[in-house]
Amino acid sequence: MSVETTFSAAFDVEAVRKDFPILERTVRNGRRLVYLDSGATSQRPRQTMDAEREYYERHNAAVHRGAHQLAEEATDLYESARERIGAFVGSPGNEIVFTKNSTESINLVAYSMSNAATSGAAAARFVVGPGDEVVVTEMEHHANLLPWQMLCQRTGATLKWFGLTDDGRLDLSDVDGVITERTKVVALVHQSNILGTVNPLEQITRRAHEVGALVVLDAAQSVPHMPVDVRDLGVDFLVFSGHKMLGPSGIGVLWGRHDLLDAMPPFLTGGSMIEVVRMEGSTFAPPPQRFEAGVPMTAQAIGLGAAVDYLSALGMSAVAEHERELTAYALEALQQRLRGVRIIGPTDTVARGGAVSFVVDGIHPHDVGQVLDDQGIAVRVGHHCAWPVVRRYGVPATTRATFYIYNDTSDVDALVAGVEHAQRFFGVA
Amino acid sequence: MQLESMYQEIILDHYRDPHGRGLREPYDGESHQVNPTCGDEVTLRVHLDGDVVQDVSYDGLGCSISQASQSVLHDLVVGKPVPQALAIGADFLTLLQSKGDPDVAESMEESLDDAVAFVGVGKYPARIKCALLGWMALKDALGQARIIESGGRDE
């Protein structure tokens, strides 16, 4: 076993763990916390919390307002975080819009598109109406499905989707039939939060751009776990959430190509996002300010800046490699060391990230999760906000383990032992 | 080990060998309930004879707690007058909301019988809804049955 547990990762997991105070606590009567739910939300290192605390203790003020020193410092910190978060995904700062989370980022695009019909000629390319089509996939998190369902409902457009194959991949056998001359938007997930699948983008983006459609990528599960460069992906918009990548909750990002953001009408309106305001009507600031109405989540943006500094110091290639090795170890352990466990999603690490969903014969996922919790192991159970996916694979729900920089093979071993315990407890093994 | 406080043997017995499971005809009211946080669902039917619950039949997907709760519900409610069935449901809700209070469980032994075993579920907020899913369906189905019944009488 010692041979198998020796990883080549370029960082020291034990040292990383020391930065996360929460990993020192115990749960359920003194058990070590085995946190395998980073796909839902990651834990935060001291560095993130210190950045927020220092901001409140030393620099707190409303950004982009006021002539005083604190306002200047707060604005500098906020805008510096924007630049660093942009650089983290290969973007200049002026293409980074701060939102609450990925969900809000996607809604921002969808609502801006329905506002486009009444926003003049400059916004024409965002207009969606009857006869137009919006394309998603059956693999989407509800956050990248419902905003498009609702956009179609508001505008009379038609929703279409790519189905899934039995082995947990997108069915791309008829790309030209799904994405057509009528398609205005293609919205899809980069890495599935439930299957772990990493989707190939090239065929989809090429076809989408051939027909003049915009591509929106839900990168909530990829940006935290692998190197992502927005220029390499060839997409038009990309969204991610701070809380899944060591950052605070309440901060997310919409990245958009500048020419698109520049032409797109606003979603939320109010203070900070204006150019000139008169009683008769108003004009709007250039992006990204156009999309950041009101006093923004300043401490959270600064905290996310510290989080990307932390990840950058580890190196995202090293993070991805660490998770690939851990995922390989988990897939093998769940399939080889246990009986009656079925992986929902790709069963090897090819084009796959570290979200491992599984079902245990004869035990409902809720019960699996309960037994694991009793041993201090935190997993997620249910449909993972991707209800069509569990329906597609004919299961009521799954148990999902997700890995991050502070997990190691001892966590996977605990998971396997926990599932075995559940099988004994319910008398199915 | 706190696990046994939730998964008492009586609950596991009902889960492995549920009583009255399966949907049956005739029925006077039917309810479909879903737990949106986990996707569990139940369809439950009631058949009344006058004011008495003649049968409760049910089918669905769910964890051991939800399945066992529906089995216990069947045992407790069949043969009872509707007001008593609803009172038992209210007691079960109180039991689940007691945060695992053994005194509450003891005070309800007469009303709830085997179902007092669910007291431990009340210590796990995420699971209370599992235990209540069938009981929500019962209340809804009884409401429908009585609407249909009174509608029938009016004609």
Coordinates of C-alpha atoms in Angstrom, one line a residue:
Chain A
M1 CA 0.0 0.0 0.0
S2 CA 2.8 2.4 0.7
V3 CA 4.0 2.2 -2.9
E4 CA 0.5 3.1 -4.1
T5 CA 0.1 6.0 -1.8
T6 CA 3.4 7.7 -2.8
F7 CA 2.3 10.5 -5.2
S8 CA 4.4 12.5 -7.5
A9 CA 2.5 15.7 -6.8
A10 CA 4.6 18.8 -6.7
F11 CA 3.2 20.0 -3.4
D12 CA 3.1 18.7 0.1
V13 CA -0.5 17.8 1.1
E14 CA 0.4 17.8 4.8
A15 CA 1.7 21.3 4.6
V16 CA -1.4 22.4 2.6
R17 CA -3.6 20.8 5.3
K18 CA -2.0 23.0 8.0
D19 CA -3.4 26.1 6.2
F20 CA -7.0 24.9 6.7
P21 CA -8.0 25.3 10.3
I22 CA -11.3 23.5 9.8
L23 CA -9.5 20.3 9.0
E24 CA -8.2 20.2 12.5
R25 CA -11.7 19.9 14.1
T26 CA -13.4 16.6 14.8
V27 CA -17.0 15.7 14.0
R28 CA -19.6 13.2 15.3
N29 CA -18.1 12.3 18.7
G30 CA -14.4 13.0 18.0
R31 CA -13.9 11.6 14.6
R32 CA -11.3 13.0 12.2
L33 CA -13.1 15.1 9.5
V34 CA -12.7 13.5 6.1
Y35 CA -13.9 16.2 3.8
L36 CA -14.9 14.9 0.4
D37 CA -17.5 17.5 -0.5
S38 CA -15.3 20.2 -2.1
G39 CA -17.4 19.9 -5.3
A40 CA -20.2 21.5 -3.3
T41 CA -18.0 24.0 -1.6
S42 CA -14.3 24.0 -0.8
Q43 CA -12.7 24.8 2.5
R44 CA -10.9 28.0 3.0
P45 CA -7.2 28.5 3.9
R46 CA -6.1 31.1 6.5
Q47 CA -4.8 33.2 3.6
T48 CA -8.3 33.8 2.3
M49 CA -9.7 34.6 5.7
D50 CA -6.7 36.8 6.6
A51 CA -7.2 38.9 3.4
E52 CA -10.8 39.5 4.2
R53 CA -10.1 40.3 7.9
E54 CA -7.3 42.7 7.0
Y55 CA -9.5 44.4 4.5
Y56 CA -12.2 45.0 7.1
E57 CA -9.7 46.0 9.8
R58 CA -7.6 48.3 7.7
H59 CA -9.2 49.4 4.5
N60 CA -13.0 49.1 4.5
A61 CA -14.8 51.6 2.4
A62 CA -17.2 51.7 -0.6
V63 CA -15.2 51.2 -3.7
H64 CA -15.4 53.5 -6.8
R65 CA -16.8 56.3 -4.6
G66 CA -15.5 58.9 -2.2
A67 CA -12.4 61.0 -2.3
H68 CA -10.8 59.7 1.0
Q69 CA -7.8 57.5 1.5
L70 CA -9.8 54.4 2.6
A71 CA -11.9 54.6 -0.5
E72 CA -8.7 54.8 -2.6
E73 CA -7.2 51.8 -0.8
A74 CA -10.4 49.7 -1.0
T75 CA -10.7 50.5 -4.7
D76 CA -7.1 49.6 -5.4
L77 CA -7.4 46.3 -3.5
Y78 CA -10.7 45.4 -5.3
E79 CA -9.3 46.2 -8.7
S80 CA -6.0 44.5 -8.0
A81 CA -8.0 41.3 -7.1
R82 CA -9.8 41.6 -10.4
E83 CA -6.5 41.8 -12.3
R84 CA -5.1 38.7 -10.5
I85 CA -8.3 36.7 -10.9
G86 CA -8.3 37.6 -14.6
A87 CA -4.7 36.6 -15.0
F88 CA -5.5 33.3 -13.3
V89 CA -7.7 32.4 -16.3
G90 CA -5.6 34.2 -18.9
S91 CA -7.8 37.3 -19.1
P92 CA -7.2 41.1 -18.7
G93 CA -9.1 42.6 -15.8
N94 CA -11.6 44.5 -17.9
E95 CA -13.2 41.2 -19.1
I96 CA -13.8 40.0 -15.5
V97 CA -17.3 40.9 -14.1
F98 CA -17.8 40.2 -10.4
T99 CA -21.1 38.5 -9.5
K100 CA -22.4 36.5 -6.6
N101 CA -21.6 33.1 -8.1
S102 CA -21.8 31.0 -11.3
T103 CA -25.5 30.9 -11.0
E104 CA -25.8 34.7 -11.1
S105 CA -23.2 34.9 -13.9
I106 CA -25.3 32.7 -16.1
N107 CA -28.5 34.5 -15.2
L108 CA -26.8 37.8 -16.0
V109 CA -26.1 36.6 -19.6
A110 CA -29.6 35.1 -20.0
Y111 CA -31.4 38.2 -18.7
S112 CA -29.1 40.6 -20.7
M113 CA -30.1 38.6 -23.8
S114 CA -33.8 39.1 -23.1
N115 CA -33.2 42.8 -22.5
A116 CA -31.5 43.0 -25.8
A117 CA -34.8 43.1 -27.8
T118 CA -35.4 46.6 -26.4
S119 CA -31.8 47.8 -26.3
G120 CA -31.2 49.1 -29.8
A121 CA -29.1 48.1 -32.8
A122 CA -25.8 47.6 -30.8
A123 CA -27.4 44.7 -28.9
A124 CA -28.9 43.1 -32.0
R125 CA -26.6 40.0 -31.8
F126 CA -28.0 39.1 -28.4
V127 CA -31.6 39.2 -29.4
V128 CA -33.4 35.8 -29.1
G129 CA -37.0 35.2 -30.2
P130 CA -39.5 32.8 -31.7
G131 CA -37.8 30.5 -34.2
D132 CA -34.4 30.8 -32.5
E133 CA -32.9 28.0 -30.6
V134 CA -30.9 27.7 -27.4
V135 CA -28.7 24.6 -27.0
V136 CA -27.7 23.0 -23.6
T137 CA -26.8 19.5 -22.6
E138 CA -28.4 16.8 -20.5
M139 CA -25.4 17.0 -18.2
E140 CA -26.0 20.6 -16.9
H141 CA -26.2 21.7 -13.3
H142 CA -29.6 23.3 -12.8
A143 CA -27.7 26.6 -12.8
N144 CA -26.9 26.2 -16.5
L145 CA -30.3 24.8 -17.4
L146 CA -33.1 26.8 -15.7
P147 CA -31.8 30.2 -16.8
W148 CA -32.0 29.0 -20.4
Q149 CA -35.4 27.3 -20.0
M150 CA -36.6 30.6 -18.6
L151 CA -35.0 32.6 -21.4
C152 CA -36.8 30.5 -23.9
Q153 CA -40.1 30.9 -21.9
R154 CA -39.7 34.7 -21.9
T155 CA -38.7 35.0 -25.6
G156 CA -40.5 32.2 -27.4
A157 CA -37.2 30.5 -28.4
T158 CA -36.8 26.7 -28.4
L159 CA -34.6 24.8 -26.0
K160 CA -32.6 21.8 -27.5
W161 CA -30.0 19.7 -25.9
F162 CA -27.2 17.2 -26.4
G163 CA -28.0 13.8 -24.8
L164 CA -25.6 11.6 -23.0
T165 CA -24.0 8.2 -23.8
D166 CA -24.1 5.2 -21.4
D167 CA -20.5 5.8 -20.3
G168 CA -21.2 9.4 -19.1
R169 CA -20.1 11.4 -22.1
L170 CA -21.9 13.9 -24.3
D171 CA -23.5 12.3 -27.4
L172 CA -21.8 14.3 -30.1
S173 CA -22.9 12.0 -33.0
D174 CA -25.0 14.8 -34.5
V175 CA -23.5 18.1 -33.6
D176 CA -24.6 19.7 -36.9
G177 CA -28.2 18.6 -36.3
V178 CA -28.4 19.9 -32.8
I179 CA -26.5 23.2 -33.4
T180 CA -28.2 24.8 -36.5
E181 CA -28.5 28.1 -38.3
R182 CA -31.3 28.9 -35.8
T183 CA -29.0 28.5 -32.7
K184 CA -28.3 31.7 -30.8
V185 CA -26.6 30.3 -27.7
V186 CA -24.8 27.1 -26.8
A187 CA -24.4 26.7 -23.0
L188 CA -22.6 23.7 -21.6
V189 CA -20.6 22.6 -18.6
H190 CA -16.8 22.2 -18.8
Q191 CA -16.5 19.5 -16.1
S192 CA -19.7 17.8 -14.9
N193 CA -20.3 18.3 -11.2
I194 CA -21.9 14.8 -10.9
L195 CA -20.2 12.6 -13.6
G196 CA -16.8 14.2 -13.5
T197 CA -16.7 14.2 -17.2
V198 CA -14.5 16.9 -18.9
N199 CA -16.2 17.8 -22.1
P200 CA -14.4 18.3 -25.4
L201 CA -15.1 21.8 -26.6
E202 CA -13.5 22.2 -30.0
Q203 CA -16.2 20.5 -32.2
I204 CA -19.0 22.4 -30.4
T205 CA -17.3 25.8 -30.4
R206 CA -16.4 25.5 -34.1
R207 CA -19.9 24.5 -35.1
A208 CA -21.4 27.2 -32.8
H209 CA -19.3 29.9 -34.3
E210 CA -19.9 28.7 -37.8
V211 CA -23.6 29.4 -37.3
G212 CA -23.0 32.7 -35.3
A213 CA -24.0 31.3 -31.9
L214 CA -22.5 32.4 -28.6
V215 CA -20.9 29.8 -26.4
V216 CA -21.3 30.0 -22.6
L217 CA -19.2 27.7 -20.6
D218 CA -20.0 26.7 -17.0
A219 CA -16.5 26.3 -15.6
A220 CA -17.5 26.2 -11.9
Q221 CA -16.0 22.7 -11.6
S222 CA -13.0 23.2 -13.9
V223 CA -11.4 26.5 -13.0
P224 CA -10.8 25.3 -9.3
H225 CA -9.2 22.1 -10.5
M226 CA -7.2 22.5 -13.7
P227 CA -5.3 25.2 -15.6
V228 CA -7.9 27.2 -17.6
D229 CA -7.0 29.8 -20.2
V230 CA -10.1 31.5 -21.7
R231 CA -8.2 32.2 -24.9
D232 CA -7.4 28.6 -25.5
L233 CA -11.0 27.4 -25.0
G234 CA -12.5 29.4 -27.8
V235 CA -15.7 30.2 -25.8
D236 CA -17.5 33.6 -25.6
F237 CA -18.5 33.6 -21.9
L238 CA -17.2 31.6 -19.0
V239 CA -18.4 31.5 -15.4
F240 CA -17.0 30.3 -12.1
S241 CA -17.6 30.6 -8.3
G242 CA -15.2 31.7 -5.7
H243 CA -16.4 29.4 -2.9
K244 CA -15.4 26.2 -4.9
M245 CA -11.8 27.4 -5.2
L246 CA -10.8 28.4 -1.7
G247 CA -12.5 31.8 -1.9
P248 CA -15.3 33.3 0.1
S249 CA -18.9 32.6 -0.6
G250 CA -20.8 35.4 -2.3
I251 CA -18.3 36.1 -5.0
G252 CA -18.3 34.7 -8.6
V253 CA -17.0 35.7 -12.0
L254 CA -18.5 36.2 -15.4
W255 CA -15.7 36.3 -18.0
G256 CA -16.7 37.6 -21.4
R257 CA -14.9 38.6 -24.6
H258 CA -14.6 42.4 -24.3
D259 CA -16.3 43.2 -27.6
L260 CA -19.3 41.2 -26.4
L261 CA -19.5 42.7 -23.0
D262 CA -19.2 46.1 -24.6
A263 CA -22.2 45.5 -26.7
M264 CA -24.3 43.6 -24.1
P265 CA -27.1 45.5 -22.3
P266 CA -27.1 45.5 -18.5
F267 CA -29.0 43.1 -16.3
L268 CA -29.1 44.7 -12.8
T269 CA -29.2 48.5 -12.9
G270 CA -28.6 51.2 -10.3
G271 CA -25.6 52.9 -8.8
S272 CA -22.0 52.4 -10.1
M273 CA -23.0 51.1 -13.5
I274 CA -24.0 54.4 -15.1
E275 CA -22.4 57.0 -17.4
V276 CA -24.9 59.8 -17.3
V277 CA -28.2 59.8 -15.5
R278 CA -31.1 62.2 -16.3
M279 CA -34.7 62.0 -15.3
E280 CA -35.6 61.3 -19.0
G281 CA -33.2 58.4 -19.3
S282 CA -29.6 57.2 -18.7
T283 CA -26.6 55.8 -20.3
F284 CA -24.3 53.1 -19.0
A285 CA -20.7 52.7 -18.0
P286 CA -18.4 50.5 -20.1
P287 CA -17.8 46.9 -18.9
P288 CA -17.1 45.5 -16.4
Q289 CA -18.7 48.3 -14.3
R290 CA -21.9 48.2 -16.4
F291 CA -22.6 44.8 -14.9
E292 CA -21.7 45.6 -11.3
A293 CA -24.6 47.7 -10.0
G294 CA -24.5 48.8 -6.3
V295 CA -21.6 48.6 -3.8
P296 CA -19.9 45.3 -4.7
M297 CA -18.8 42.3 -2.6
T298 CA -15.5 43.9 -1.9
A299 CA -14.0 41.8 0.9
Q300 CA -15.1 38.7 -1.0
A301 CA -13.4 39.7 -4.2
I302 CA -10.2 40.5 -2.2
G303 CA -10.5 37.1 -0.5
L304 CA -10.9 35.4 -3.9
G305 CA -7.8 37.3 -5.0
A306 CA -5.9 35.7 -2.1
A307 CA -7.3 32.3 -3.0
V308 CA -6.1 32.5 -6.6
D309 CA -2.7 33.6 -5.3
Y310 CA -2.7 30.4 -3.1
L311 CA -3.6 28.2 -6.0
S312 CA -1.1 29.9 -8.3
A313 CA 1.7 29.3 -5.8
L314 CA 0.8 25.6 -5.8
G315 CA 0.5 25.6 -9.6
M316 CA -2.7 24.6 -11.3
S317 CA -0.9 21.8 -13.3
A318 CA 0.2 20.3 -10.0
V319 CA -3.3 20.7 -8.6
A320 CA -4.7 18.9 -11.6
E321 CA -2.1 16.1 -11.4
H322 CA -2.7 15.6 -7.7
E323 CA -6.4 15.2 -8.3
R324 CA -5.9 13.0 -11.3
E325 CA -3.8 10.6 -9.2
L326 CA -6.3 10.7 -6.3
T327 CA -9.2 10.1 -8.7
A328 CA -7.4 7.1 -10.3
Y329 CA -6.8 5.7 -6.8
A330 CA -10.5 6.2 -5.8
L331 CA -11.9 4.7 -9.0
E332 CA -9.7 1.7 -8.6
A333 CA -10.5 1.3 -4.9
L334 CA -14.2 1.6 -5.3
Q335 CA -14.4 -0.8 -8.2
Q336 CA -11.7 -3.3 -7.2
R337 CA -11.8 -3.4 -3.4
L338 CA -15.6 -3.4 -3.1
R339 CA -18.4 -5.4 -4.5
G340 CA -21.8 -4.0 -5.5
V341 CA -20.5 -0.5 -6.2
R342 CA -21.2 1.1 -9.6
I343 CA -19.6 4.3 -10.8
I344 CA -22.0 6.8 -12.5
G345 CA -19.8 8.5 -15.0
P346 CA -16.5 7.6 -16.7
T347 CA -14.7 4.7 -15.0
D348 CA -11.2 5.8 -15.8
T349 CA -9.4 9.1 -15.7
V350 CA -9.5 9.9 -19.4
A351 CA -11.0 13.4 -19.9
R352 CA -12.3 13.2 -16.3
G353 CA -12.0 15.3 -13.1
G354 CA -12.3 14.4 -9.5
A355 CA -16.0 14.2 -8.9
V356 CA -16.8 10.5 -8.3
S357 CA -20.4 9.5 -8.2
F358 CA -21.5 6.0 -7.3
V359 CA -24.4 3.8 -6.2
V360 CA -24.2 0.9 -3.8
D361 CA -26.4 -2.0 -4.6
G362 CA -29.2 -2.4 -2.0
I363 CA -28.5 0.9 -0.1
H364 CA -30.1 4.2 -0.9
P365 CA -27.5 7.0 -1.3
H366 CA -29.0 8.9 1.7
D367 CA -28.3 5.9 3.9
V368 CA -24.8 5.5 2.5
G369 CA -24.2 9.2 3.3
Q370 CA -25.6 8.8 6.8
V371 CA -23.3 5.9 7.6
L372 CA -20.3 7.8 6.2
D373 CA -21.2 10.9 8.2
D374 CA -21.3 8.8 11.3
Q375 CA -17.6 8.0 10.7
G376 CA -16.7 11.7 10.0
I377 CA -16.8 11.4 6.2
A378 CA -18.5 14.3 4.5
V379 CA -19.9 13.4 1.0
R380 CA -22.8 14.7 -0.9
V381 CA -25.9 12.6 -1.6
G382 CA -28.9 13.3 -3.9
H383 CA -29.3 14.5 -7.4
H384 CA -26.5 17.1 -7.1
C385 CA -28.6 19.8 -8.7
A386 CA -28.4 17.8 -11.9
W387 CA -31.7 15.9 -11.7
P388 CA -31.9 15.0 -15.4
V389 CA -28.5 13.2 -15.1
V390 CA -29.7 10.8 -12.4
R391 CA -32.9 10.2 -14.3
R392 CA -30.8 9.5 -17.5
Y393 CA -28.9 6.8 -15.6
G394 CA -31.9 5.3 -14.0
V395 CA -30.9 5.9 -10.4
P396 CA -32.8 7.9 -7.8
A397 CA -29.7 9.6 -6.6
T398 CA -26.0 9.0 -6.1
T399 CA -23.3 9.3 -3.4
R400 CA -20.6 11.7 -4.6
A401 CA -17.0 12.1 -3.4
T402 CA -15.0 15.1 -4.6
F403 CA -11.4 15.8 -4.0
Y404 CA -9.2 18.8 -3.6
I405 CA -5.7 19.9 -2.7
Y406 CA -6.1 18.9 1.0
N407 CA -7.2 15.3 0.3
D408 CA -4.9 12.3 0.1
T409 CA -5.2 8.5 -0.2
S410 CA -6.0 8.1 3.5
D411 CA -9.3 10.0 2.8
V412 CA -10.1 7.6 -0.1
D413 CA -9.2 4.6 2.2
A414 CA -11.6 6.0 4.8
L415 CA -14.3 6.3 2.1
V416 CA -13.9 2.7 1.0
A417 CA -13.9 1.5 4.6
G418 CA -17.0 3.6 5.2
V419 CA -18.9 2.1 2.3
E420 CA -17.9 -1.4 3.4
H421 CA -19.3 -0.5 6.9
A422 CA -22.6 0.7 5.3
Q423 CA -22.8 -2.6 3.4
R424 CA -22.4 -4.6 6.6
F425 CA -24.8 -2.3 8.5
F426 CA -27.5 -2.8 6.0
G427 CA -26.7 -6.5 5.4
V428 CA -26.0 -6.3 1.7
A429 CA -22.4 -7.6 1.7
Chain B
M1 CA -21.7 5.2 17.5
Q2 CA -24.9 7.2 17.1
L3 CA -26.0 5.4 14.0
E4 CA -28.2 2.9 15.9
S5 CA -30.1 5.7 17.5
M6 CA -31.5 6.6 14.1
Y7 CA -31.6 3.2 12.5
Q8 CA -33.3 1.3 15.2
E9 CA -34.0 -2.4 14.5
I10 CA -37.7 -1.7 14.1
I11 CA -37.0 0.8 11.3
L12 CA -34.7 -1.5 9.5
D13 CA -37.3 -4.3 9.8
H14 CA -39.9 -2.2 8.2
Y15 CA -37.5 -1.1 5.5
R16 CA -36.5 -4.7 4.6
D17 CA -40.1 -6.0 4.8
P18 CA -42.5 -3.1 4.2
H19 CA -46.1 -3.5 5.1
G20 CA -48.9 -2.7 2.6
R21 CA -46.6 -1.5 -0.2
G22 CA -47.9 -1.3 -3.8
L23 CA -50.7 0.8 -5.3
R24 CA -54.2 -0.6 -5.1
E25 CA -57.7 0.0 -6.4
P26 CA -60.2 1.3 -5.4
Y27 CA -59.1 4.6 -3.9
D28 CA -60.7 7.9 -3.0
G29 CA -57.7 10.2 -2.8
E30 CA -54.1 10.1 -4.2
S31 CA -51.1 12.3 -3.6
H32 CA -47.7 12.4 -5.2
Q33 CA -45.0 14.0 -3.1
V34 CA -41.4 14.8 -4.0
N35 CA -38.4 15.7 -1.8
P36 CA -36.7 18.3 -4.0
T37 CA -33.4 18.2 -2.1
C38 CA -32.8 14.5 -2.9
G39 CA -35.3 13.5 -5.5
D40 CA -37.1 10.9 -3.4
E41 CA -40.8 10.5 -4.2
V42 CA -43.9 8.7 -3.1
T43 CA -47.4 8.1 -4.5
L44 CA -49.9 7.3 -1.8
R45 CA -53.6 6.4 -2.1
V46 CA -56.3 6.3 0.5
H47 CA -59.5 4.3 0.4
L48 CA -62.2 5.3 2.8
D49 CA -65.3 3.5 4.0
G50 CA -67.4 6.3 5.4
D51 CA -65.2 8.0 7.9
V52 CA -62.8 5.1 8.3
V53 CA -59.5 4.6 6.4
Q54 CA -60.1 1.3 4.7
D55 CA -56.7 1.1 3.0
V56 CA -53.5 3.0 2.4
S57 CA -51.4 1.9 -0.5
Y58 CA -48.2 3.5 -1.7
D59 CA -45.2 3.2 -4.0
G60 CA -42.1 5.2 -4.6
L61 CA -38.4 5.6 -4.3
G62 CA -36.5 6.6 -1.3
C63 CA -34.1 5.9 1.5
S64 CA -34.6 3.4 4.4
I65 CA -36.1 6.1 6.6
S66 CA -38.7 7.2 4.1
Q67 CA -39.6 3.7 3.2
A68 CA -39.9 2.4 6.7
S69 CA -41.9 5.5 7.7
Q70 CA -44.5 4.7 5.0
S71 CA -44.7 1.1 6.2
V72 CA -45.3 2.2 9.8
L73 CA -47.9 4.7 8.5
H74 CA -49.8 1.9 6.8
D75 CA -49.9 -0.1 10.1
L76 CA -51.0 2.9 12.2
V77 CA -53.6 4.4 10.0
V78 CA -55.5 1.6 8.3
G79 CA -58.8 0.9 10.2
K80 CA -58.8 4.3 12.0
P81 CA -61.3 7.1 11.6
V82 CA -60.0 10.0 9.6
P83 CA -59.7 12.4 12.5
Q84 CA -57.7 9.9 14.5
A85 CA -55.5 9.2 11.5
L86 CA -54.8 13.0 11.2
A87 CA -54.1 13.2 14.9
I88 CA -51.5 10.3 14.6
G89 CA -49.9 12.2 11.8
A90 CA -49.7 15.3 14.0
D91 CA -48.1 13.3 16.8
F92 CA -45.6 11.9 14.4
L93 CA -44.7 15.4 13.3
T94 CA -44.2 16.5 16.9
L95 CA -42.0 13.4 17.6
L96 CA -39.8 14.3 14.6
Q97 CA -39.5 17.9 15.6
S98 CA -38.5 17.0 19.2
K99 CA -34.8 16.8 18.3
G100 CA -34.7 13.3 19.7
D101 CA -36.3 13.9 23.0
P102 CA -37.0 10.6 24.8
D103 CA -39.7 12.1 27.0
V104 CA -41.7 13.1 23.9
A105 CA -41.3 9.6 22.5
E106 CA -42.5 8.1 25.8
S107 CA -45.5 10.3 25.9
M108 CA -46.5 9.1 22.5
E109 CA -46.1 5.4 22.8
E110 CA -49.8 4.8 22.9
S111 CA -50.5 6.9 19.8
L112 CA -47.5 6.0 17.7
D113 CA -46.6 2.4 18.8
D114 CA -43.7 1.2 16.7
A115 CA -43.3 4.7 15.1
V116 CA -41.8 6.1 18.3
A117 CA -38.6 4.4 17.0
F118 CA -38.3 7.3 14.6
V119 CA -37.5 9.7 17.5
G120 CA -33.7 9.4 16.7
V121 CA -34.3 10.7 13.2
G122 CA -35.2 14.0 14.8
K123 CA -31.5 14.5 15.7
Y124 CA -30.7 14.7 12.0
P125 CA -32.4 17.8 10.4
A126 CA -31.6 16.6 6.9
R127 CA -33.5 13.4 7.4
I128 CA -36.7 14.7 9.0
K129 CA -38.2 15.3 5.6
C130 CA -37.5 11.7 4.6
A131 CA -39.6 10.5 7.5
L132 CA -42.4 13.0 6.8
L133 CA -42.8 12.5 3.1
G134 CA -45.4 9.7 3.3
W135 CA -47.3 11.5 6.0
M136 CA -47.5 14.7 3.9
A137 CA -48.9 12.5 1.1
L138 CA -51.4 11.0 3.6
K139 CA -52.7 14.4 4.7
D140 CA -53.0 15.6 1.1
A141 CA -54.7 12.4 -0.1
L142 CA -57.2 12.5 2.8
G143 CA -58.0 16.1 1.9
Q144 CA -58.6 15.1 -1.7
A145 CA -60.7 12.1 -0.7
R146 CA -63.0 14.2 1.5
I147 CA -63.4 16.8 -1.2
I148 CA -64.4 14.1 -3.6
E149 CA -66.6 12.4 -1.0
S150 CA -68.4 15.6 -0.1
G151 CA -68.7 16.5 -3.8
G152 CA -70.3 13.1 -4.3
R153 CA -72.8 13.7 -1.5
D154 CA -73.8 17.0 -3.0
E155 CA -74.8 15.5 -6.3

